[in-house]
Amino acid sequence: MAKVAKAYVFAGAALLIGSSLGCTSADVESGNEGVGAAEQAASGVATAVLRDASGNFVGRVVFTSSGASTLIAVTARLPAGTDGIHGFHVHANDNPANGDGCIADPAQPATTHFVSADGHYNPTGGTHGDHAGDMPALFFTESGSAAMTFLHDRFDAVAIRGRAVILHQAPDNYGNVPVGTAANQYTPNGPEATALTQATGNAGARIACGVIQ
């Protein structure tokens, strides 16, 4: 399996951010857990609140950098029936021509949602599976809950402020699709399929978005 941004899952993949910090659900949704904006800006901490195309709260991501590593903790919830694996990345949010931040019209097709966040955060120009913004996929239970904590060493919290976190509709293949003519390899059925794998791991529509603050 292709390496996933040198990220290593630990601590049972469960960090209940809101309860562990003693804050209310309203605090978690607003991003206010008693840490002032000035204090956060001066520290190695960044946060993103994920919302769907209708503006409903989906989850929260906290990035805490120390030394060469960044601890990333996420809790999220989707409607029941959307269980399984969902692609999860930091996107660049750097092309004003596509809009800025998390723009989505729920009346429009899902393929148009949050395209304003642009492609994966990829300052070194790597291929998918090696993007700085590649992160482990989120697993949602049958009831719609997800929680994960992991380490990452390809960015720090300060560097990604202003970027965006995107949760996708489908799993991410991390570019791990062996293409060739051998019996245990795949033959692409068109350049579009190859391009989607190289860009996003063919993870489907963007179902939630949050700008990193």
PDB file of N, CA and C in Angstrom, residues 44-117:
ATOM      1  N   GLY A  44       1.338  26.823  17.899  1.00  0.00           N
ATOM      2  CA  GLY A  44       1.354  25.871  16.797  1.00  0.00           C
ATOM      3  C   GLY A  44       0.070  25.091  16.725  1.00  0.00           C
ATOM      4  N   VAL A  45      -1.059  25.777  16.822  1.00  0.00           N
ATOM      5  CA  VAL A  45      -2.365  25.129  16.802  1.00  0.00           C
ATOM      6  C   VAL A  45      -3.218  25.752  15.705  1.00  0.00           C
ATOM      7  N   ALA A  46      -3.934  24.913  14.963  1.00  0.00           N
ATOM      8  CA  ALA A  46      -4.898  25.388  13.971  1.00  0.00           C
ATOM      9  C   ALA A  46      -6.121  24.481  14.019  1.00  0.00           C
ATOM     10  N   THR A  47      -7.256  25.007  13.599  1.00  0.00           N
ATOM     11  CA  THR A  47      -8.492  24.235  13.659  1.00  0.00           C
ATOM     12  C   THR A  47      -9.313  24.430  12.387  1.00  0.00           C
ATOM     13  N   ALA A  48     -10.167  23.461  12.103  1.00  0.00           N
ATOM     14  CA  ALA A  48     -11.114  23.570  10.998  1.00  0.00           C
ATOM     15  C   ALA A  48     -12.436  22.966  11.440  1.00  0.00           C
ATOM     16  N   VAL A  49     -13.527  23.677  11.207  1.00  0.00           N
ATOM     17  CA  VAL A  49     -14.870  23.175  11.467  1.00  0.00           C
ATOM     18  C   VAL A  49     -15.463  22.751  10.138  1.00  0.00           C
ATOM     19  N   LEU A  50     -15.834  21.474  10.032  1.00  0.00           N
ATOM     20  CA  LEU A  50     -16.364  20.930   8.787  1.00  0.00           C
ATOM     21  C   LEU A  50     -17.875  21.097   8.727  1.00  0.00           C
ATOM     22  N   ARG A  51     -18.364  21.582   7.585  1.00  0.00           N
ATOM     23  CA  ARG A  51     -19.802  21.711   7.355  1.00  0.00           C
ATOM     24  C   ARG A  51     -20.136  21.173   5.970  1.00  0.00           C
ATOM     25  N   ASP A  52     -21.370  20.705   5.820  1.00  0.00           N
ATOM     26  CA  ASP A  52     -21.785  20.195   4.519  1.00  0.00           C
ATOM     27  C   ASP A  52     -22.297  21.330   3.645  1.00  0.00           C
ATOM     28  N   ALA A  53     -22.812  21.005   2.450  1.00  0.00           N
ATOM     29  CA  ALA A  53     -23.224  22.029   1.496  1.00  0.00           C
ATOM     30  C   ALA A  53     -24.376  22.873   2.004  1.00  0.00           C
ATOM     31  N   SER A  54     -25.144  22.344   2.957  1.00  0.00           N
ATOM     32  CA  SER A  54     -26.262  23.085   3.530  1.00  0.00           C
ATOM     33  C   SER A  54     -25.858  23.873   4.770  1.00  0.00           C
ATOM     34  N   GLY A  55     -24.605  23.786   5.148  1.00  0.00           N
ATOM     35  CA  GLY A  55     -24.113  24.506   6.317  1.00  0.00           C
ATOM     36  C   GLY A  55     -24.245  23.762   7.621  1.00  0.00           C
ATOM     37  N   ASN A  56     -24.644  22.500   7.567  1.00  0.00           N
ATOM     38  CA  ASN A  56     -24.788  21.701   8.788  1.00  0.00           C
ATOM     39  C   ASN A  56     -23.424  21.278   9.324  1.00  0.00           C
ATOM     40  N   PHE A  57     -23.284  21.323  10.631  1.00  0.00           N
ATOM     41  CA  PHE A  57     -22.043  20.911  11.276  1.00  0.00           C
ATOM     42  C   PHE A  57     -21.787  19.420  11.048  1.00  0.00           C
ATOM     43  N   VAL A  58     -20.583  19.092  10.603  1.00  0.00           N
ATOM     44  CA  VAL A  58     -20.196  17.695  10.355  1.00  0.00           C
ATOM     45  C   VAL A  58     -19.092  17.257  11.307  1.00  0.00           C
ATOM     46  N   GLY A  59     -18.134  18.112  11.571  1.00  0.00           N
ATOM     47  CA  GLY A  59     -17.040  17.692  12.433  1.00  0.00           C
ATOM     48  C   GLY A  59     -16.024  18.786  12.672  1.00  0.00           C
ATOM     49  N   ARG A  60     -14.977  18.398  13.345  1.00  0.00           N
ATOM     50  CA  ARG A  60     -13.939  19.357  13.734  1.00  0.00           C
ATOM     51  C   ARG A  60     -12.579  18.680  13.677  1.00  0.00           C
ATOM     52  N   VAL A  61     -11.592  19.437  13.199  1.00  0.00           N
ATOM     53  CA  VAL A  61     -10.217  18.944  13.100  1.00  0.00           C
ATOM     54  C   VAL A  61      -9.309  19.912  13.859  1.00  0.00           C
ATOM     55  N   VAL A  62      -8.429  19.369  14.691  1.00  0.00           N
ATOM     56  CA  VAL A  62      -7.468  20.179  15.434  1.00  0.00           C
ATOM     57  C   VAL A  62      -6.060  19.736  15.056  1.00  0.00           C
ATOM     58  N   PHE A  63      -5.236  20.687  14.646  1.00  0.00           N
ATOM     59  CA  PHE A  63      -3.838  20.443  14.283  1.00  0.00           C
ATOM     60  C   PHE A  63      -2.959  21.057  15.370  1.00  0.00           C
ATOM     61  N   THR A  64      -2.103  20.260  15.990  1.00  0.00           N
ATOM     62  CA  THR A  64      -1.211  20.751  17.035  1.00  0.00           C
ATOM     63  C   THR A  64       0.216  20.359  16.690  1.00  0.00           C
ATOM     64  N   SER A  65       1.054  21.351  16.390  1.00  0.00           N
ATOM     65  CA  SER A  65       2.427  21.075  15.970  1.00  0.00           C
ATOM     66  C   SER A  65       3.403  21.215  17.120  1.00  0.00           C
ATOM     67  N   SER A  66       4.371  20.300  17.145  1.00  0.00           N
ATOM     68  CA  SER A  66       5.447  20.338  18.130  1.00  0.00           C
ATOM     69  C   SER A  66       6.679  19.732  17.483  1.00  0.00           C
ATOM     70  N   GLY A  67       7.729  20.526  17.363  1.00  0.00           N
ATOM     71  CA  GLY A  67       8.915  20.027  16.685  1.00  0.00           C
ATOM     72  C   GLY A  67       8.613  19.744  15.227  1.00  0.00           C
ATOM     73  N   ALA A  68       9.025  18.570  14.760  1.00  0.00           N
ATOM     74  CA  ALA A  68       8.864  18.223  13.348  1.00  0.00           C
ATOM     75  C   ALA A  68       7.525  17.566  13.045  1.00  0.00           C
ATOM     76  N   SER A  69       6.715  17.310  14.053  1.00  0.00           N
ATOM     77  CA  SER A  69       5.473  16.573  13.849  1.00  0.00           C
ATOM     78  C   SER A  69       4.246  17.402  14.213  1.00  0.00           C
ATOM     79  N   THR A  70       3.135  17.040  13.593  1.00  0.00           N
ATOM     80  CA  THR A  70       1.849  17.657  13.884  1.00  0.00           C
ATOM     81  C   THR A  70       0.867  16.570  14.289  1.00  0.00           C
ATOM     82  N   LEU A  71       0.280  16.724  15.470  1.00  0.00           N
ATOM     83  CA  LEU A  71      -0.763  15.815  15.929  1.00  0.00           C
ATOM     84  C   LEU A  71      -2.089  16.303  15.361  1.00  0.00           C
ATOM     85  N   ILE A  72      -2.809  15.431  14.689  1.00  0.00           N
ATOM     86  CA  ILE A  72      -4.086  15.788  14.081  1.00  0.00           C
ATOM     87  C   ILE A  72      -5.181  14.953  14.724  1.00  0.00           C
ATOM     88  N   ALA A  73      -6.195  15.614  15.246  1.00  0.00           N
ATOM     89  CA  ALA A  73      -7.308  14.933  15.900  1.00  0.00           C
ATOM     90  C   ALA A  73      -8.598  15.361  15.221  1.00  0.00           C
ATOM     91  N   VAL A  74      -9.432  14.399  14.876  1.00  0.00           N
ATOM     92  CA  VAL A  74     -10.680  14.694  14.189  1.00  0.00           C
ATOM     93  C   VAL A  74     -11.822  13.904  14.801  1.00  0.00           C
ATOM     94  N   THR A  75     -12.958  14.542  14.955  1.00  0.00           N
ATOM     95  CA  THR A  75     -14.204  13.866  15.276  1.00  0.00           C
ATOM     96  C   THR A  75     -15.232  14.367  14.272  1.00  0.00           C
ATOM     97  N   ALA A  76     -16.085  13.470  13.794  1.00  0.00           N
ATOM     98  CA  ALA A  76     -17.066  13.850  12.778  1.00  0.00           C
ATOM     99  C   ALA A  76     -18.289  12.954  12.872  1.00  0.00           C
ATOM    100  N   ARG A  77     -19.364  13.438  12.281  1.00  0.00           N
ATOM    101  CA  ARG A  77     -20.583  12.656  12.256  1.00  0.00           C
ATOM    102  C   ARG A  77     -21.320  12.908  10.947  1.00  0.00           C
ATOM    103  N   LEU A  78     -21.766  11.829  10.315  1.00  0.00           N
ATOM    104  CA  LEU A  78     -22.564  11.885   9.093  1.00  0.00           C
ATOM    105  C   LEU A  78     -23.898  11.180   9.355  1.00  0.00           C
ATOM    106  N   PRO A  79     -24.887  11.412   8.521  1.00  0.00           N
ATOM    107  CA  PRO A  79     -26.163  10.712   8.698  1.00  0.00           C
ATOM    108  C   PRO A  79     -25.981   9.202   8.612  1.00  0.00           C
ATOM    109  N   ALA A  80     -26.781   8.463   9.354  1.00  0.00           N
ATOM    110  CA  ALA A  80     -26.740   7.002   9.281  1.00  0.00           C
ATOM    111  C   ALA A  80     -26.958   6.569   7.839  1.00  0.00           C
ATOM    112  N   GLY A  81     -26.253   5.519   7.446  1.00  0.00           N
ATOM    113  CA  GLY A  81     -26.346   5.043   6.074  1.00  0.00           C
ATOM    114  C   GLY A  81     -25.196   5.506   5.207  1.00  0.00           C
ATOM    115  N   THR A  82     -24.333   6.349   5.763  1.00  0.00           N
ATOM    116  CA  THR A  82     -23.150   6.803   5.027  1.00  0.00           C
ATOM    117  C   THR A  82     -21.889   6.207   5.641  1.00  0.00           C
ATOM    118  N   ASP A  83     -22.051   5.058   6.320  1.00  0.00           N
ATOM    119  CA  ASP A  83     -20.918   4.423   6.991  1.00  0.00           C
ATOM    120  C   ASP A  83     -19.893   3.926   5.978  1.00  0.00           C
ATOM    121  N   GLY A  84     -18.703   3.674   6.488  1.00  0.00           N
ATOM    122  CA  GLY A  84     -17.618   3.189   5.648  1.00  0.00           C
ATOM    123  C   GLY A  84     -16.477   4.187   5.589  1.00  0.00           C
ATOM    124  N   ILE A  85     -15.638   4.030   4.580  1.00  0.00           N
ATOM    125  CA  ILE A  85     -14.400   4.797   4.458  1.00  0.00           C
ATOM    126  C   ILE A  85     -14.606   6.001   3.547  1.00  0.00           C
ATOM    127  N   HIS A  86     -14.115   7.164   4.001  1.00  0.00           N
ATOM    128  CA  HIS A  86     -14.253   8.409   3.241  1.00  0.00           C
ATOM    129  C   HIS A  86     -12.895   9.087   3.125  1.00  0.00           C
ATOM    130  N   GLY A  87     -12.545   9.498   1.912  1.00  0.00           N
ATOM    131  CA  GLY A  87     -11.305  10.230   1.699  1.00  0.00           C
ATOM    132  C   GLY A  87     -11.279  11.524   2.497  1.00  0.00           C
ATOM    133  N   PHE A  88     -10.076  11.928   2.919  1.00  0.00           N
ATOM    134  CA  PHE A  88      -9.934  13.028   3.875  1.00  0.00           C
ATOM    135  C   PHE A  88      -8.592  13.699   3.609  1.00  0.00           C
ATOM    136  N   HIS A  89      -8.622  14.969   3.218  1.00  0.00           N
ATOM    137  CA  HIS A  89      -7.385  15.640   2.810  1.00  0.00           C
ATOM    138  C   HIS A  89      -7.373  17.110   3.211  1.00  0.00           C
ATOM    139  N   VAL A  90      -6.167  17.692   3.195  1.00  0.00           N
ATOM    140  CA  VAL A  90      -6.010  19.142   3.216  1.00  0.00           C
ATOM    141  C   VAL A  90      -5.923  19.604   1.766  1.00  0.00           C
ATOM    142  N   HIS A  91      -6.777  20.555   1.393  1.00  0.00           N
ATOM    143  CA  HIS A  91      -6.780  21.104   0.039  1.00  0.00           C
ATOM    144  C   HIS A  91      -6.151  22.492   0.039  1.00  0.00           C
ATOM    145  N   ALA A  92      -5.637  22.896  -1.128  1.00  0.00           N
ATOM    146  CA  ALA A  92      -4.795  24.085  -1.217  1.00  0.00           C
ATOM    147  C   ALA A  92      -5.538  25.392  -0.974  1.00  0.00           C
ATOM    148  N   ASN A  93      -6.777  25.520  -1.483  1.00  0.00           N
ATOM    149  CA  ASN A  93      -7.540  26.764  -1.357  1.00  0.00           C
ATOM    150  C   ASN A  93      -6.681  27.968  -1.747  1.00  0.00           C
ATOM    151  N   ASP A  94      -6.126  27.908  -2.957  1.00  0.00           N
ATOM    152  CA  ASP A  94      -5.167  28.948  -3.352  1.00  0.00           C
ATOM    153  C   ASP A  94      -5.412  29.545  -4.734  1.00  0.00           C
ATOM    154  N   ASN A  95      -6.555  29.223  -5.365  1.00  0.00           N
ATOM    155  CA  ASN A  95      -6.827  29.745  -6.701  1.00  0.00           C
ATOM    156  C   ASN A  95      -8.105  30.569  -6.680  1.00  0.00           C
ATOM    157  N   PRO A  96      -7.991  31.894  -6.613  1.00  0.00           N
ATOM    158  CA  PRO A  96      -9.180  32.746  -6.532  1.00  0.00           C
ATOM    159  C   PRO A  96     -10.132  32.562  -7.712  1.00  0.00           C
ATOM    160  N   ALA A  97      -9.633  32.064  -8.826  1.00  0.00           N
ATOM    161  CA  ALA A  97     -10.498  31.861  -9.990  1.00  0.00           C
ATOM    162  C   ALA A  97     -11.599  30.850  -9.699  1.00  0.00           C
ATOM    163  N   ASN A  98     -11.370  29.961  -8.739  1.00  0.00           N
ATOM    164  CA  ASN A  98     -12.366  28.954  -8.375  1.00  0.00           C
ATOM    165  C   ASN A  98     -13.226  29.377  -7.187  1.00  0.00           C
ATOM    166  N   GLY A  99     -12.975  30.592  -6.680  1.00  0.00           N
ATOM    167  CA  GLY A  99     -13.627  31.034  -5.460  1.00  0.00           C
ATOM    168  C   GLY A  99     -12.671  30.895  -4.295  1.00  0.00           C
ATOM    169  N   ASP A 100     -13.143  31.179  -3.120  1.00  0.00           N
ATOM    170  CA  ASP A 100     -12.276  31.112  -1.939  1.00  0.00           C
ATOM    171  C   ASP A 100     -13.024  30.449  -0.791  1.00  0.00           C
ATOM    172  N   GLY A 101     -12.367  29.493  -0.163  1.00  0.00           N
ATOM    173  CA  GLY A 101     -12.968  28.831   0.990  1.00  0.00           C
ATOM    174  C   GLY A 101     -13.943  27.744   0.592  1.00  0.00           C
ATOM    175  N   CYS A 102     -14.958  27.570   1.425  1.00  0.00           N
ATOM    176  CA  CYS A 102     -15.891  26.452   1.278  1.00  0.00           C
ATOM    177  C   CYS A 102     -17.208  26.940   0.682  1.00  0.00           C
ATOM    178  N   ILE A 103     -17.280  26.953  -0.635  1.00  0.00           N
ATOM    179  CA  ILE A 103     -18.463  27.449  -1.337  1.00  0.00           C
ATOM    180  C   ILE A 103     -19.232  26.272  -1.927  1.00  0.00           C
ATOM    181  N   ALA A 104     -20.521  26.190  -1.628  1.00  0.00           N
ATOM    182  CA  ALA A 104     -21.353  25.114  -2.177  1.00  0.00           C
ATOM    183  C   ALA A 104     -22.806  25.563  -2.194  1.00  0.00           C
ATOM    184  N   ASP A 105     -23.486  25.247  -3.268  1.00  0.00           N
ATOM    185  CA  ASP A 105     -24.917  25.506  -3.390  1.00  0.00           C
ATOM    186  C   ASP A 105     -25.625  24.157  -3.351  1.00  0.00           C
ATOM    187  N   PRO A 106     -26.375  23.870  -2.283  1.00  0.00           N
ATOM    188  CA  PRO A 106     -27.018  22.549  -2.171  1.00  0.00           C
ATOM    189  C   PRO A 106     -28.008  22.266  -3.292  1.00  0.00           C
ATOM    190  N   ALA A 107     -28.430  23.296  -4.011  1.00  0.00           N
ATOM    191  CA  ALA A 107     -29.359  23.096  -5.125  1.00  0.00           C
ATOM    192  C   ALA A 107     -28.642  22.633  -6.388  1.00  0.00           C
ATOM    193  N   GLN A 108     -27.320  22.720  -6.381  1.00  0.00           N
ATOM    194  CA  GLN A 108     -26.522  22.314  -7.541  1.00  0.00           C
ATOM    195  C   GLN A 108     -25.969  20.905  -7.344  1.00  0.00           C
ATOM    196  N   PRO A 109     -25.526  20.250  -8.428  1.00  0.00           N
ATOM    197  CA  PRO A 109     -24.995  18.881  -8.316  1.00  0.00           C
ATOM    198  C   PRO A 109     -23.838  18.791  -7.315  1.00  0.00           C
ATOM    199  N   ALA A 110     -23.721  17.641  -6.669  1.00  0.00           N
ATOM    200  CA  ALA A 110     -22.685  17.445  -5.651  1.00  0.00           C
ATOM    201  C   ALA A 110     -21.282  17.626  -6.214  1.00  0.00           C
ATOM    202  N   THR A 111     -21.123  17.386  -7.504  1.00  0.00           N
ATOM    203  CA  THR A 111     -19.793  17.528  -8.121  1.00  0.00           C
ATOM    204  C   THR A 111     -19.322  18.973  -8.134  1.00  0.00           C
ATOM    205  N   THR A 112     -20.231  19.925  -7.902  1.00  0.00           N
ATOM    206  CA  THR A 112     -19.839  21.339  -7.882  1.00  0.00           C
ATOM    207  C   THR A 112     -19.504  21.831  -6.479  1.00  0.00           C
ATOM    208  N   HIS A 113     -19.794  21.041  -5.473  1.00  0.00           N
ATOM    209  CA  HIS A 113     -19.627  21.502  -4.092  1.00  0.00           C
ATOM    210  C   HIS A 113     -18.165  21.618  -3.694  1.00  0.00           C
ATOM    211  N   PHE A 114     -17.815  22.729  -3.129  1.00  0.00           N
ATOM    212  CA  PHE A 114     -16.493  22.987  -2.535  1.00  0.00           C
ATOM    213  C   PHE A 114     -15.341  22.888  -3.531  1.00  0.00           C
ATOM    214  N   VAL A 115     -15.617  23.019  -4.829  1.00  0.00           N
ATOM    215  CA  VAL A 115     -14.498  23.067  -5.781  1.00  0.00           C
ATOM    216  C   VAL A 115     -13.655  24.312  -5.534  1.00  0.00           C
ATOM    217  N   SER A 116     -14.219  25.274  -4.799  1.00  0.00           N
ATOM    218  CA  SER A 116     -13.500  26.489  -4.433  1.00  0.00           C
ATOM    219  C   SER A 116     -12.267  26.196  -3.585  1.00  0.00           C
ATOM    220  N   ALA A 117     -12.229  25.028  -2.945  1.00  0.00           N
ATOM    221  CA  ALA A 117     -11.070  24.672  -2.115  1.00  0.00           C
ATOM    222  C   ALA A 117      -9.900  24.169  -2.946  1.00  0.00           C
TER     223      ALA A 117
END
